[in-house]
Short mmCIF file of C-alpha atoms in Angstrom, two decimals:
data_model
loop_
_atom_site.label_atom_id
_atom_site.label_comp_id
_atom_site.label_asym_id
_atom_site.label_seq_id
_atom_site.Cartn_x
_atom_site.Cartn_y
_atom_site.Cartn_z
CA VAL X 1 -29.34 -3.30 -0.89
CA THR X 2 -26.87 -0.49 0.16
CA SER X 3 -26.51 0.86 -3.33
CA ALA X 4 -30.27 0.40 -4.13
CA LEU X 5 -31.07 2.46 -1.12
CA ALA X 6 -28.36 5.13 -1.94
CA MET X 7 -30.31 5.25 -5.45
CA ALA X 8 -33.55 5.62 -3.76
CA HIS X 9 -32.68 8.40 -1.31
CA LEU X 10 -30.88 10.32 -4.32
CA THR X 11 -34.28 10.03 -6.08
CA LEU X 12 -36.04 11.21 -3.34
CA ALA X 13 -33.75 13.87 -2.78
CA SER X 14 -34.30 15.07 -6.29
CA THR X 15 -37.94 14.73 -6.04
CA MET X 16 -38.34 17.26 -3.18
CA MET X 17 -36.89 20.16 -4.96
CA PRO X 18 -39.74 20.35 -7.94
CA LEU X 19 -42.28 19.19 -5.09
CA VAL X 20 -41.27 22.29 -2.85
CA ALA X 21 -41.29 24.64 -5.88
CA VAL X 22 -44.75 23.64 -7.04
CA LEU X 23 -46.21 23.84 -3.05
CA GLY X 24 -44.10 26.69 -2.13
CA PRO X 25 -46.03 29.67 -3.91
CA ASN X 26 -49.68 28.00 -2.85
CA PHE X 27 -48.21 27.77 0.73
CA VAL X 28 -47.16 31.16 0.95
CA VAL X 29 -50.29 32.55 -0.55
CA ASN X 30 -53.06 30.56 1.31
CA VAL X 31 -51.28 30.00 4.75
CA ILE X 32 -48.81 32.70 5.45
CA ARG X 33 -51.21 35.30 3.48
CA MET X 34 -48.44 36.77 1.71
CA LYS X 35 -48.07 37.21 -2.21
CA SER X 36 -46.79 34.62 -4.27
CA GLU X 37 -43.38 36.18 -4.97
CA ASP X 38 -42.82 36.24 -1.45
CA VAL X 39 -41.89 32.58 -1.73
CA ALA X 40 -38.45 33.65 -1.56
CA TYR X 41 -38.69 33.85 2.36
CA VAL X 42 -39.30 30.08 2.35
CA PHE X 43 -36.77 29.16 -0.16
CA LEU X 44 -33.92 31.61 1.17
CA PRO X 45 -33.66 30.00 4.43
CA ALA X 46 -33.59 26.45 2.91
CA GLY X 47 -31.04 27.52 0.84
CA VAL X 48 -28.82 28.53 3.50
CA GLY X 49 -29.70 25.52 5.41
CA MET X 50 -28.77 23.36 2.44
CA LEU X 51 -25.32 25.21 2.18
CA LEU X 52 -24.69 24.76 5.92
CA GLY X 53 -25.73 20.93 5.62
CA THR X 54 -23.17 20.80 2.75
CA VAL X 55 -20.42 22.21 4.57
CA LEU X 56 -20.94 20.00 7.71
CA THR X 57 -21.80 16.84 6.10
CA THR X 58 -18.20 15.60 5.76
CA ARG X 59 -17.30 15.98 9.14
CA LEU X 60 -20.52 14.46 10.45
CA ALA X 61 -20.15 11.72 8.34
CA ALA X 62 -16.69 10.84 9.49
CA ARG X 63 -17.97 10.93 13.04
CA PHE X 64 -21.39 9.33 12.66
CA GLY X 65 -21.43 7.41 9.47
CA LYS X 66 -23.41 8.00 6.32
CA SER X 67 -26.25 5.82 7.01
CA THR X 68 -26.76 7.45 10.29
CA LEU X 69 -26.80 10.94 8.56
CA VAL X 70 -29.26 9.68 5.97
CA ASP X 71 -31.72 8.45 8.83
CA VAL X 72 -31.42 11.70 10.85
CA GLY X 73 -31.81 13.70 7.43
CA LEU X 74 -35.05 11.75 6.51
CA GLY X 75 -36.49 12.40 10.09
CA ALA X 76 -35.84 15.93 10.01
CA MET X 77 -37.18 16.39 6.62
CA GLY X 78 -40.54 14.68 7.52
CA ALA X 79 -40.38 16.54 10.79
CA ALA X 80 -39.88 20.10 9.02
CA LEU X 81 -42.70 19.11 6.73
CA PHE X 82 -44.98 18.05 9.60
CA GLY X 83 -44.05 21.23 11.31
CA MET X 84 -45.13 23.41 7.94
CA ALA X 85 -48.17 21.50 7.56
CA ALA X 86 -49.42 22.36 11.43
CA ALA X 87 -48.99 25.95 10.65
CA LYS X 88 -52.61 26.40 9.58
CA VAL X 89 -53.99 23.33 11.07
CA GLY X 90 -52.68 23.98 14.56
CA GLY X 91 -53.32 27.59 14.07
CA ASN X 92 -50.61 29.71 15.70
CA TYR X 93 -50.32 27.45 18.86
CA LEU X 94 -46.64 27.41 18.85
CA LEU X 95 -46.24 31.14 18.59
CA TYR X 96 -48.88 31.97 21.39
CA ASN X 97 -47.56 29.49 23.77
CA ILE X 98 -43.87 30.69 23.38
CA LEU X 99 -44.46 34.32 22.89
CA GLY X 100 -47.94 34.79 24.33
CA ARG X 101 -46.90 34.51 28.02
CA PHE X 102 -44.77 37.56 27.27
CA PHE X 103 -46.37 39.81 24.49
CA GLU X 104 -49.59 40.49 23.30
CA VAL X 105 -49.75 38.83 19.90
CA ALA X 106 -53.29 38.23 19.31
CA SER X 107 -53.55 41.34 16.93
CA TRP X 108 -50.22 40.50 14.93
CA PRO X 109 -50.76 39.77 11.27
CA VAL X 110 -50.71 36.06 10.01
CA ALA X 111 -47.87 36.51 8.10
CA ILE X 112 -45.93 38.00 11.18
CA GLU X 113 -47.06 35.30 13.49
CA LEU X 114 -46.38 32.56 10.88
CA LEU X 115 -43.34 33.55 8.86
CA PRO X 116 -40.56 33.07 11.49
CA ILE X 117 -41.47 29.61 12.24
CA VAL X 118 -41.92 28.56 8.55
CA MET X 119 -38.38 30.23 7.92
CA VAL X 120 -36.74 28.05 10.65
CA LEU X 121 -38.59 25.07 9.39
CA ALA X 122 -37.36 25.57 5.86
CA PHE X 123 -33.92 26.19 7.18
CA PHE X 124 -33.90 22.79 8.63
CA LEU X 125 -35.44 21.25 5.70
CA GLY X 126 -32.59 22.64 3.56
CA ILE X 127 -30.37 21.05 5.99
CA SER X 128 -32.03 17.59 5.99
CA PHE X 129 -31.85 17.59 2.21
CA ALA X 130 -28.04 17.89 2.39
CA LEU X 131 -27.90 15.35 5.02
CA VAL X 132 -29.64 12.84 2.50
CA ASN X 133 -28.29 13.69 -0.59
CA ILE X 134 -24.61 14.13 0.10
CA PRO X 135 -23.99 10.77 1.92
CA ALA X 136 -26.09 8.81 -0.29
CA GLN X 137 -24.16 10.07 -3.42
CA THR X 138 -20.97 9.25 -1.74
CA ALA X 139 -22.22 5.80 -0.90
CA LEU X 140 -22.98 5.06 -4.39
CA GLN X 141 -19.87 6.19 -5.79
CA GLU X 142 -18.19 4.14 -3.14
CA ARG X 143 -19.90 1.06 -4.14
CA CYS X 144 -19.80 1.15 -7.78
CA PRO X 145 -17.14 0.03 -9.72
CA ALA X 146 -15.39 2.99 -11.68
CA SER X 147 -16.04 1.36 -15.09
CA PHE X 148 -19.94 1.39 -14.19
CA ARG X 149 -20.05 4.75 -12.55
CA GLY X 150 -21.40 6.67 -15.40
CA ARG X 151 -24.17 4.36 -16.23
CA ILE X 152 -25.18 4.03 -12.87
CA PHE X 153 -25.52 7.70 -12.48
CA ALA X 154 -27.08 8.06 -15.69
CA VAL X 155 -29.71 5.54 -14.57
CA GLN X 156 -30.15 7.61 -11.31
CA PHE X 157 -30.52 10.82 -13.24
CA THR X 158 -33.06 9.18 -15.60
CA LEU X 159 -35.08 7.60 -12.56
CA SER X 160 -35.03 10.78 -10.62
CA SER X 161 -36.43 12.82 -13.86
CA ALA X 162 -39.07 10.44 -14.33
CA VAL X 163 -40.19 10.31 -10.60
CA SER X 164 -40.02 14.17 -10.37
CA ILE X 165 -42.63 14.19 -13.14
CA PHE X 166 -45.43 12.70 -10.81
CA PRO X 167 -45.13 15.75 -8.23
CA LEU X 168 -45.23 18.29 -10.91
CA LEU X 169 -48.40 16.59 -12.63
CA PHE X 170 -50.58 15.87 -9.46
CA VAL X 171 -49.32 17.54 -6.31
CA GLY X 172 -50.85 20.86 -7.39
CA GLY X 173 -54.17 19.20 -7.96
CA VAL X 174 -53.90 17.45 -4.70
CA ALA X 175 -53.41 20.69 -2.93
CA ASP X 176 -56.04 22.29 -4.69
CA LEU X 177 -58.43 19.32 -3.52
CA ILE X 178 -57.67 18.72 -0.16
CA GLY X 179 -55.66 21.90 0.90
CA VAL X 180 -51.74 22.49 0.99
CA ASN X 181 -51.21 21.83 4.43
CA LYS X 182 -52.55 18.37 4.25
CA THR X 183 -50.55 17.62 1.12
CA ILE X 184 -47.42 18.54 2.72
CA MET X 185 -48.54 16.35 5.68
CA LEU X 186 -49.04 13.49 3.49
CA VAL X 187 -45.51 14.15 1.83
CA GLY X 188 -44.12 14.25 5.51
CA VAL X 189 -45.90 10.68 6.29
CA LEU X 190 -44.20 9.21 3.07
CA ILE X 191 -40.71 10.32 3.92
CA LEU X 192 -41.21 8.86 7.53
CA LEU X 193 -42.34 5.72 6.07
CA ILE X 194 -39.08 5.62 3.89
CA LEU X 195 -37.20 6.25 6.85
CA GLY X 196 -38.77 3.14 8.60
CA LEU X 197 -38.19 1.12 5.54
CA THR X 198 -34.50 2.41 5.26
CA ILE X 199 -33.80 1.41 8.85
CA ARG X 200 -35.13 -2.07 8.56
CA LEU X 201 -33.37 -2.62 5.24
CA THR X 202 -29.91 -1.12 5.98
CA PRO X 203 -27.47 -4.02 6.84
CA SER X 204 -26.34 -3.79 10.41
CA ASP X 205 -22.45 -3.39 9.33
CA SER X 206 -23.35 -0.42 7.41
CA LYS X 207 -24.94 1.55 10.44
#
């Protein structure tokens, strides 16, 4: 069961990258009200978070365990996506309540209001990606015999490539149909459901 979960988590992590790549420009244009090429403001913090998560994962896994890190990563990923989805649905509620007590923010451009929040969320999204991907990959390597390791990772690569096709084909159309925020929220719900299933299926001796 643990090996199957690790492969599922690796597939999920591999699918998130094309998903973000597809939704990112749409999100930047329609929510933050910036140009599509400004999507780097979202990708850069995510990359920094991914790098930091990669550096810290080994130490954190030694202290808390790989399955715990995966659970935390899935939860953080779902929460970060929910936060991004609320950027437009909830208006500028977070910023008004935090900064509005001290500064006059009503006249600020939308980009100035939302971009810092989105950059912070993207940073944690990058960290969460590392917390899911690296422990899952390590668990799969540890549990697979060396003679089968090449085959297992070939299957995982093929599965990830096949699964990632669906976001590329459909997520853009779904975002156009129901809005990019609701699409991101649906992805967050799916990840939280996967978290619940992971907790349920993870053997107690692996926690």
